[in-house]
Amino acid sequence: MSRQHPIIAVTGSSGAGTTTVRRAFADLFRRLRIQAAWIQGDGFLRHERTVMRAKIDAATAQGKRFSHFHPDANLLDKLEALFREYAQSGTGMTRNYAHDDAEAAHFGTQSGHFTPWQALPANTDLLFYEGHHGGFSQPGSKTTRRIQIAEQVDLLLGVTPSVNLEWIQKIHHDCGRSGCDEHLVIDTILHRMPDYVDHIVPQFARTHINVQRVPLVDTSHPFVARDIPGADESIVVIHLRDPWRFDFPKLLKKIDGAQMTRRNTMLVPGGKMTLAIEMICTPLIAAMIAERDPVSG
């Protein structure tokens, strides 16, 4: 954690809705005139697409599991090093991963490949990470290296919709991007579930804020659902680890339809999710920036 070079991380699985949260922060940063260093979590995957598929197939053939969620499929030591370096000096190295042809054209590489490692932009106000492992922590043992990513983060958000909704979003997300067979996505969901339980779920116990979208329509059979429930067909549960940091009466007045269900839990209409995130996080981030040393910052 760093007063001078703060780090914000949004963690969750593919299709969970982390992109929506990132857009909310982009609007927030624009209003506060904050320059952010944007980090794409998939840039820290260990393997390009064809190699990763071969690794998964080989593990499956041996009766083992291996997915993008597994620590060994990621360069978590490099991600930890980036967070540490940024917290100390506002610098670090990152890269991007091209998920499709459009991103490949934008990044100047091939779909399923990485860009070269490059230095972060100079003189940014904070680092913003979106990916699978922003809240990852591993104590280390005789066979595993100690990894402390969550400990470097100043504001950690978890995005975790109800599981059936997450599966629906994953199918639409992947098939919409690459035109894949939905049965292949279902196989991926089932294959990676143990890694999700072991390596993603524990992160939600370390977050400062958890955001969970819950559908108000039938999603009992997610694998035949043709549409993602819309904002007006869902509610959002927002859990706040440190309720003393927030002015709940003020939030309830400014977010139409919001209510408290516990002393640290808000319920907001689905269409108010972005507004709620901005209302909750704006004073936290403004305070981060105000605490920076204007001379060395």
mmCIF file of C-alpha atoms in Angstrom:
data_model
loop_
_atom_site.group_PDB
_atom_site.id
_atom_site.type_symbol
_atom_site.label_atom_id
_atom_site.label_comp_id
_atom_site.label_asym_id
_atom_site.label_seq_id
_atom_site.Cartn_x
_atom_site.Cartn_y
_atom_site.Cartn_z
ATOM 1 C CA MET A 1 0.000 0.000 0.000
ATOM 2 C CA SER A 2 1.217 3.467 -0.790
ATOM 3 C CA ARG A 3 0.207 6.981 0.147
ATOM 4 C CA GLN A 4 2.158 8.491 -2.730
ATOM 5 C CA HIS A 5 1.316 5.949 -5.450
ATOM 6 C CA PRO A 6 -2.026 4.286 -4.591
ATOM 7 C CA ILE A 7 -3.304 1.136 -6.275
ATOM 8 C CA ILE A 8 -6.935 0.248 -7.016
ATOM 9 C CA ALA A 9 -7.794 -3.303 -8.079
ATOM 10 C CA VAL A 10 -11.016 -4.869 -9.346
ATOM 11 C CA THR A 11 -11.029 -8.650 -9.198
ATOM 12 C CA GLY A 12 -13.462 -11.227 -10.567
ATOM 13 C CA SER A 13 -13.773 -13.881 -13.233
ATOM 14 C CA SER A 14 -14.355 -13.372 -16.964
ATOM 15 C CA GLY A 15 -17.960 -12.334 -17.528
ATOM 16 C CA ALA A 16 -18.457 -11.218 -13.928
ATOM 17 C CA GLY A 17 -18.914 -7.558 -14.844
ATOM 18 C CA THR A 18 -15.511 -6.120 -13.999
ATOM 19 C CA THR A 19 -15.551 -4.157 -17.270
ATOM 20 C CA THR A 20 -18.680 -2.288 -16.142
ATOM 21 C CA VAL A 21 -16.917 -1.358 -12.911
ATOM 22 C CA ARG A 22 -13.842 -0.227 -14.853
ATOM 23 C CA ARG A 23 -16.014 2.108 -16.934
ATOM 24 C CA ALA A 24 -17.483 3.584 -13.760
ATOM 25 C CA PHE A 25 -13.969 4.319 -12.527
ATOM 26 C CA ALA A 26 -13.005 5.822 -15.898
ATOM 27 C CA ASP A 27 -15.862 8.315 -15.532
ATOM 28 C CA LEU A 28 -14.874 8.982 -11.931
ATOM 29 C CA PHE A 29 -11.232 9.601 -12.870
ATOM 30 C CA ARG A 30 -12.282 11.935 -15.664
ATOM 31 C CA ARG A 31 -14.357 14.052 -13.295
ATOM 32 C CA LEU A 32 -11.587 14.195 -10.700
ATOM 33 C CA ARG A 33 -8.946 14.830 -13.401
ATOM 34 C CA ILE A 34 -6.961 11.792 -12.353
ATOM 35 C CA GLN A 35 -4.373 10.216 -14.646
ATOM 36 C CA ALA A 36 -4.420 6.443 -14.151
ATOM 37 C CA ALA A 37 -2.058 3.698 -15.236
ATOM 38 C CA TRP A 38 -4.438 1.035 -16.603
ATOM 39 C CA ILE A 39 -3.424 -2.603 -16.094
ATOM 40 C CA GLN A 40 -5.071 -5.500 -17.932
ATOM 41 C CA GLY A 41 -4.894 -8.644 -15.840
ATOM 42 C CA ASP A 42 -4.712 -10.936 -18.875
ATOM 43 C CA GLY A 43 -1.409 -9.308 -19.752
ATOM 44 C CA PHE A 44 0.039 -11.359 -16.889
ATOM 45 C CA LEU A 45 -1.099 -14.711 -18.207
ATOM 46 C CA ARG A 46 1.862 -17.044 -18.646
ATOM 47 C CA HIS A 47 0.952 -18.561 -22.028
ATOM 48 C CA GLU A 48 -0.380 -17.418 -25.384
ATOM 49 C CA ARG A 49 -3.694 -18.923 -26.486
ATOM 50 C CA THR A 50 -2.443 -21.942 -28.470
ATOM 51 C CA VAL A 51 0.047 -22.924 -25.764
ATOM 52 C CA MET A 52 -2.572 -22.521 -23.043
ATOM 53 C CA ARG A 53 -5.022 -24.756 -24.905
ATOM 54 C CA ALA A 54 -2.323 -27.407 -25.229
ATOM 55 C CA LYS A 55 -1.542 -27.156 -21.507
ATOM 56 C CA ILE A 56 -5.234 -27.550 -20.631
ATOM 57 C CA ASP A 57 -5.611 -30.556 -22.955
ATOM 58 C CA ALA A 58 -2.512 -32.202 -21.508
ATOM 59 C CA ALA A 59 -3.702 -31.681 -17.935
ATOM 60 C CA THR A 60 -7.160 -33.021 -18.780
ATOM 61 C CA ALA A 61 -5.655 -36.127 -20.363
ATOM 62 C CA GLN A 62 -3.808 -36.777 -17.100
ATOM 63 C CA GLY A 63 -6.942 -36.282 -15.016
ATOM 64 C CA LYS A 64 -5.660 -32.972 -13.679
ATOM 65 C CA ARG A 65 -7.125 -29.466 -13.767
ATOM 66 C CA PHE A 66 -5.535 -26.383 -15.246
ATOM 67 C CA SER A 67 -7.235 -23.096 -16.085
ATOM 68 C CA HIS A 68 -6.590 -19.374 -16.415
ATOM 69 C CA PHE A 69 -7.483 -19.023 -12.729
ATOM 70 C CA HIS A 70 -4.655 -21.269 -11.556
ATOM 71 C CA PRO A 71 -1.556 -19.484 -10.210
ATOM 72 C CA ASP A 72 0.719 -21.549 -12.468
ATOM 73 C CA ALA A 73 -1.108 -20.197 -15.528
ATOM 74 C CA ASN A 74 -0.176 -16.638 -14.547
ATOM 75 C CA LEU A 75 2.925 -14.553 -13.917
ATOM 76 C CA LEU A 76 1.781 -13.576 -10.438
ATOM 77 C CA ASP A 77 5.334 -12.870 -9.316
ATOM 78 C CA LYS A 78 5.574 -10.230 -12.045
ATOM 79 C CA LEU A 79 2.202 -8.766 -11.069
ATOM 80 C CA GLU A 80 3.289 -8.575 -7.441
ATOM 81 C CA ALA A 81 6.568 -6.963 -8.521
ATOM 82 C CA LEU A 82 4.664 -4.398 -10.601
ATOM 83 C CA PHE A 83 2.454 -3.473 -7.649
ATOM 84 C CA ARG A 84 5.454 -3.167 -5.322
ATOM 85 C CA GLU A 85 7.437 -1.072 -7.783
ATOM 86 C CA TYR A 86 4.511 1.203 -8.539
ATOM 87 C CA ALA A 87 3.786 1.720 -4.841
ATOM 88 C CA GLN A 88 7.413 2.714 -4.288
ATOM 89 C CA SER A 89 8.147 4.816 -7.352
ATOM 90 C CA GLY A 90 5.090 5.101 -9.615
ATOM 91 C CA THR A 91 6.781 2.980 -12.300
ATOM 92 C CA GLY A 92 6.718 -0.596 -13.539
ATOM 93 C CA MET A 93 6.421 -2.868 -16.547
ATOM 94 C CA THR A 94 3.250 -4.272 -18.103
ATOM 95 C CA ARG A 95 1.902 -5.711 -21.347
ATOM 96 C CA ASN A 96 -1.441 -6.403 -23.027
ATOM 97 C CA TYR A 97 -3.148 -9.513 -24.366
ATOM 98 C CA ALA A 98 -5.143 -9.405 -27.621
ATOM 99 C CA HIS A 99 -8.387 -11.327 -27.073
ATOM 100 C CA ASP A 100 -9.698 -10.912 -30.625
ATOM 101 C CA ASP A 101 -8.864 -9.488 -34.044
ATOM 102 C CA ALA A 102 -10.008 -5.982 -33.100
ATOM 103 C CA GLU A 103 -7.683 -5.860 -30.102
ATOM 104 C CA ALA A 104 -4.918 -7.452 -32.163
ATOM 105 C CA ALA A 105 -5.190 -4.642 -34.714
ATOM 106 C CA HIS A 106 -5.230 -2.047 -31.925
ATOM 107 C CA PHE A 107 -2.180 -3.503 -30.158
ATOM 108 C CA GLY A 108 -0.284 -4.397 -33.321
ATOM 109 C CA THR A 109 -0.044 -8.113 -32.642
ATOM 110 C CA GLN A 110 -1.996 -11.331 -33.361
ATOM 111 C CA SER A 111 -5.155 -12.498 -31.638
ATOM 112 C CA GLY A 112 -4.233 -14.677 -28.676
ATOM 113 C CA HIS A 113 -0.786 -13.087 -28.369
ATOM 114 C CA PHE A 114 0.854 -10.554 -26.060
ATOM 115 C CA THR A 115 2.361 -7.176 -26.751
ATOM 116 C CA PRO A 116 5.992 -6.604 -25.712
ATOM 117 C CA TRP A 117 6.624 -5.556 -22.122
ATOM 118 C CA GLN A 118 6.661 -1.787 -21.776
ATOM 119 C CA ALA A 119 7.053 0.816 -19.056
ATOM 120 C CA LEU A 120 4.005 2.465 -17.540
ATOM 121 C CA PRO A 121 3.291 6.077 -18.502
ATOM 122 C CA ALA A 122 5.161 8.611 -16.418
ATOM 123 C CA ASN A 123 3.545 10.830 -13.778
ATOM 124 C CA THR A 124 0.310 8.928 -13.220
ATOM 125 C CA ASP A 125 -1.754 9.573 -10.098
ATOM 126 C CA LEU A 126 -2.657 5.954 -9.369
ATOM 127 C CA LEU A 127 -2.678 2.440 -10.819
ATOM 128 C CA PHE A 128 -5.921 0.697 -11.773
ATOM 129 C CA TYR A 129 -5.934 -3.085 -12.241
ATOM 130 C CA GLU A 130 -8.775 -5.179 -13.657
ATOM 131 C CA GLY A 131 -8.386 -8.947 -13.739
ATOM 132 C CA HIS A 132 -8.573 -12.273 -11.935
ATOM 133 C CA HIS A 133 -5.925 -11.881 -9.247
ATOM 134 C CA GLY A 134 -6.036 -8.380 -7.797
ATOM 135 C CA GLY A 135 -6.821 -9.814 -4.372
ATOM 136 C CA PHE A 136 -4.611 -12.901 -4.599
ATOM 137 C CA SER A 137 -2.481 -13.935 -1.624
ATOM 138 C CA GLN A 138 -0.462 -17.127 -1.168
ATOM 139 C CA PRO A 139 1.520 -17.799 2.028
ATOM 140 C CA GLY A 140 4.161 -19.942 0.373
ATOM 141 C CA SER A 141 5.454 -23.395 1.201
ATOM 142 C CA LYS A 142 8.214 -25.792 0.228
ATOM 143 C CA THR A 143 6.762 -26.014 -3.278
ATOM 144 C CA THR A 144 5.129 -22.599 -3.767
ATOM 145 C CA ARG A 145 6.518 -19.087 -3.637
ATOM 146 C CA ARG A 146 4.988 -16.551 -1.277
ATOM 147 C CA ILE A 147 2.842 -14.123 -3.261
ATOM 148 C CA GLN A 148 1.251 -11.064 -1.659
ATOM 149 C CA ILE A 149 -0.688 -9.084 -4.241
ATOM 150 C CA ALA A 150 -3.695 -8.099 -2.128
ATOM 151 C CA GLU A 151 -1.412 -6.566 0.489
ATOM 152 C CA GLN A 152 -0.173 -3.996 -2.056
ATOM 153 C CA VAL A 153 -3.676 -2.729 -2.935
ATOM 154 C CA ASP A 154 -5.135 0.419 -1.348
ATOM 155 C CA LEU A 155 -8.709 -0.126 -2.580
ATOM 156 C CA LEU A 156 -9.832 -3.630 -3.586
ATOM 157 C CA LEU A 157 -13.204 -4.366 -5.174
ATOM 158 C CA GLY A 158 -14.666 -7.785 -5.889
ATOM 159 C CA VAL A 159 -17.257 -8.300 -8.624
ATOM 160 C CA THR A 160 -19.180 -11.525 -8.249
ATOM 161 C CA PRO A 161 -22.703 -11.902 -9.664
ATOM 162 C CA SER A 162 -24.906 -14.817 -8.671
ATOM 163 C CA VAL A 163 -23.352 -17.906 -10.204
ATOM 164 C CA ASN A 164 -26.041 -18.636 -12.801
ATOM 165 C CA LEU A 165 -25.930 -15.034 -13.994
ATOM 166 C CA GLU A 166 -22.148 -15.189 -14.184
ATOM 167 C CA TRP A 167 -22.372 -18.292 -16.381
ATOM 168 C CA ILE A 168 -24.886 -16.611 -18.698
ATOM 169 C CA GLN A 169 -22.634 -13.567 -19.020
ATOM 170 C CA LYS A 170 -19.582 -15.765 -19.653
ATOM 171 C CA ILE A 171 -21.330 -17.609 -22.508
ATOM 172 C CA HIS A 172 -22.519 -14.381 -24.133
ATOM 173 C CA HIS A 173 -19.151 -12.679 -23.528
ATOM 174 C CA ASP A 174 -17.034 -15.414 -25.116
ATOM 175 C CA CYS A 175 -19.357 -16.359 -27.956
ATOM 176 C CA GLY A 176 -20.047 -12.741 -28.781
ATOM 177 C CA ARG A 177 -16.341 -12.030 -29.010
ATOM 178 C CA SER A 178 -15.182 -14.994 -31.046
ATOM 179 C CA GLY A 179 -18.337 -16.694 -32.333
ATOM 180 C CA CYS A 180 -17.481 -19.865 -30.418
ATOM 181 C CA ASP A 181 -19.649 -22.878 -29.744
ATOM 182 C CA GLU A 182 -21.489 -22.294 -26.460
ATOM 183 C CA HIS A 183 -20.877 -25.922 -25.503
ATOM 184 C CA LEU A 184 -17.144 -25.212 -25.500
ATOM 185 C CA VAL A 185 -17.731 -22.313 -23.103
ATOM 186 C CA ILE A 186 -19.810 -24.570 -20.850
ATOM 187 C CA ASP A 187 -16.941 -27.096 -20.818
ATOM 188 C CA THR A 188 -14.586 -24.263 -19.861
ATOM 189 C CA ILE A 189 -16.872 -23.155 -17.010
ATOM 190 C CA LEU A 190 -17.069 -26.674 -15.599
ATOM 191 C CA HIS A 191 -13.359 -27.356 -16.069
ATOM 192 C CA ARG A 192 -12.228 -24.229 -14.262
ATOM 193 C CA MET A 193 -14.741 -24.425 -11.374
ATOM 194 C CA PRO A 194 -12.308 -26.050 -8.886
ATOM 195 C CA ASP A 195 -9.720 -23.324 -9.603
ATOM 196 C CA TYR A 196 -12.441 -20.684 -9.216
ATOM 197 C CA VAL A 197 -13.298 -22.072 -5.783
ATOM 198 C CA ASP A 198 -9.661 -22.397 -4.713
ATOM 199 C CA HIS A 199 -8.133 -19.227 -6.147
ATOM 200 C CA ILE A 200 -10.836 -16.658 -6.974
ATOM 201 C CA VAL A 201 -13.436 -17.031 -4.213
ATOM 202 C CA PRO A 202 -10.933 -16.481 -1.331
ATOM 203 C CA GLN A 203 -10.126 -13.041 -2.759
ATOM 204 C CA PHE A 204 -13.634 -11.812 -1.970
ATOM 205 C CA ALA A 205 -12.845 -12.147 1.732
ATOM 206 C CA ARG A 206 -10.004 -9.619 1.323
ATOM 207 C CA THR A 207 -11.906 -6.919 -0.553
ATOM 208 C CA HIS A 208 -12.929 -3.523 0.777
ATOM 209 C CA ILE A 209 -16.067 -3.567 -1.395
ATOM 210 C CA ASN A 210 -17.942 -6.450 -3.010
ATOM 211 C CA VAL A 211 -20.444 -5.868 -5.802
ATOM 212 C CA GLN A 212 -22.888 -8.665 -6.597
ATOM 213 C CA ARG A 213 -25.599 -8.449 -9.262
ATOM 214 C CA VAL A 214 -28.618 -10.669 -8.639
ATOM 215 C CA PRO A 215 -31.215 -11.332 -11.388
ATOM 216 C CA LEU A 216 -34.933 -10.819 -10.780
ATOM 217 C CA VAL A 217 -35.885 -13.137 -13.652
ATOM 218 C CA ASP A 218 -35.571 -16.888 -14.049
ATOM 219 C CA THR A 219 -31.968 -17.989 -14.606
ATOM 220 C CA SER A 220 -32.407 -21.497 -13.234
ATOM 221 C CA HIS A 221 -31.080 -23.027 -16.477
ATOM 222 C CA PRO A 222 -28.248 -20.679 -17.476
ATOM 223 C CA PHE A 223 -27.069 -22.830 -20.366
ATOM 224 C CA VAL A 224 -30.253 -22.279 -22.389
ATOM 225 C CA ALA A 225 -30.746 -18.598 -21.549
ATOM 226 C CA ARG A 226 -30.767 -16.469 -24.696
ATOM 227 C CA ASP A 227 -30.542 -13.054 -23.070
ATOM 228 C CA ILE A 228 -28.549 -11.554 -20.224
ATOM 229 C CA PRO A 229 -30.971 -10.085 -17.655
ATOM 230 C CA GLY A 230 -31.017 -6.325 -18.094
ATOM 231 C CA ALA A 231 -30.297 -3.677 -15.501
ATOM 232 C CA ASP A 232 -34.009 -3.247 -14.738
ATOM 233 C CA GLU A 233 -34.274 -7.021 -14.273
ATOM 234 C CA SER A 234 -31.689 -7.192 -11.498
ATOM 235 C CA ILE A 235 -30.645 -5.749 -8.185
ATOM 236 C CA VAL A 236 -27.137 -5.102 -6.899
ATOM 237 C CA VAL A 237 -25.882 -6.039 -3.452
ATOM 238 C CA ILE A 238 -22.932 -3.908 -2.281
ATOM 239 C CA HIS A 239 -21.020 -5.063 0.779
ATOM 240 C CA LEU A 240 -18.719 -2.546 2.484
ATOM 241 C CA ARG A 241 -16.036 -3.959 4.763
ATOM 242 C CA ASP A 242 -15.560 -0.739 6.757
ATOM 243 C CA PRO A 243 -19.021 0.859 7.124
ATOM 244 C CA TRP A 244 -17.683 3.635 9.348
ATOM 245 C CA ARG A 245 -16.029 5.169 6.266
ATOM 246 C CA PHE A 246 -19.347 5.912 4.551
ATOM 247 C CA ASP A 247 -22.203 8.379 5.005
ATOM 248 C CA PHE A 248 -25.108 6.004 4.477
ATOM 249 C CA PRO A 249 -27.953 8.523 4.994
ATOM 250 C CA LYS A 250 -26.412 10.687 2.258
ATOM 251 C CA LEU A 251 -25.952 7.716 -0.081
ATOM 252 C CA LEU A 252 -29.544 6.570 0.419
ATOM 253 C CA LYS A 253 -30.829 10.033 -0.439
ATOM 254 C CA LYS A 254 -28.770 10.317 -3.629
ATOM 255 C CA ILE A 255 -29.315 6.777 -4.971
ATOM 256 C CA ASP A 256 -32.985 6.390 -5.763
ATOM 257 C CA GLY A 257 -34.348 3.066 -4.554
ATOM 258 C CA ALA A 258 -31.342 2.217 -2.369
ATOM 259 C CA GLN A 259 -31.826 0.591 1.002
ATOM 260 C CA MET A 260 -29.759 -0.904 3.775
ATOM 261 C CA THR A 261 -30.201 -4.628 4.400
ATOM 262 C CA ARG A 262 -27.429 -4.846 6.998
ATOM 263 C CA ARG A 263 -25.241 -2.288 8.740
ATOM 264 C CA ASN A 264 -22.578 -2.831 6.053
ATOM 265 C CA THR A 265 -24.714 -3.860 3.059
ATOM 266 C CA MET A 266 -26.621 -1.759 0.536
ATOM 267 C CA LEU A 267 -29.190 -2.903 -1.989
ATOM 268 C CA VAL A 268 -29.571 -0.766 -5.142
ATOM 269 C CA PRO A 269 -31.594 -1.178 -8.349
ATOM 270 C CA GLY A 270 -29.588 -2.719 -11.191
ATOM 271 C CA GLY A 271 -29.746 0.470 -13.220
ATOM 272 C CA LYS A 272 -28.098 2.380 -10.376
ATOM 273 C CA MET A 273 -25.022 0.166 -10.136
ATOM 274 C CA THR A 274 -22.646 2.570 -11.876
ATOM 275 C CA LEU A 275 -23.997 5.550 -9.940
ATOM 276 C CA ALA A 276 -23.655 3.669 -6.653
ATOM 277 C CA ILE A 277 -20.041 2.704 -7.355
ATOM 278 C CA GLU A 278 -19.176 6.285 -8.246
ATOM 279 C CA MET A 279 -20.963 7.701 -5.203
ATOM 280 C CA ILE A 280 -19.283 5.239 -2.846
ATOM 281 C CA CYS A 281 -15.780 5.412 -4.304
ATOM 282 C CA THR A 282 -15.444 9.100 -5.222
ATOM 283 C CA PRO A 283 -14.725 10.334 -1.665
ATOM 284 C CA LEU A 284 -12.329 7.432 -1.055
ATOM 285 C CA ILE A 285 -10.292 8.220 -4.159
ATOM 286 C CA ALA A 286 -10.436 11.954 -3.619
ATOM 287 C CA ALA A 287 -8.965 11.347 -0.162
ATOM 288 C CA MET A 288 -6.199 9.180 -1.661
ATOM 289 C CA ILE A 289 -5.201 11.930 -4.049
ATOM 290 C CA ALA A 290 -5.425 14.635 -1.364
ATOM 291 C CA GLU A 291 -2.992 12.675 0.828
ATOM 292 C CA ARG A 292 -0.293 12.569 -1.852
ATOM 293 C CA ASP A 293 2.747 14.752 -1.333
ATOM 294 C CA PRO A 294 2.378 17.577 -3.899
ATOM 295 C CA VAL A 295 6.137 18.062 -4.107
ATOM 296 C CA SER A 296 7.285 14.490 -4.776
ATOM 297 C CA GLY A 297 4.020 13.510 -6.548
#
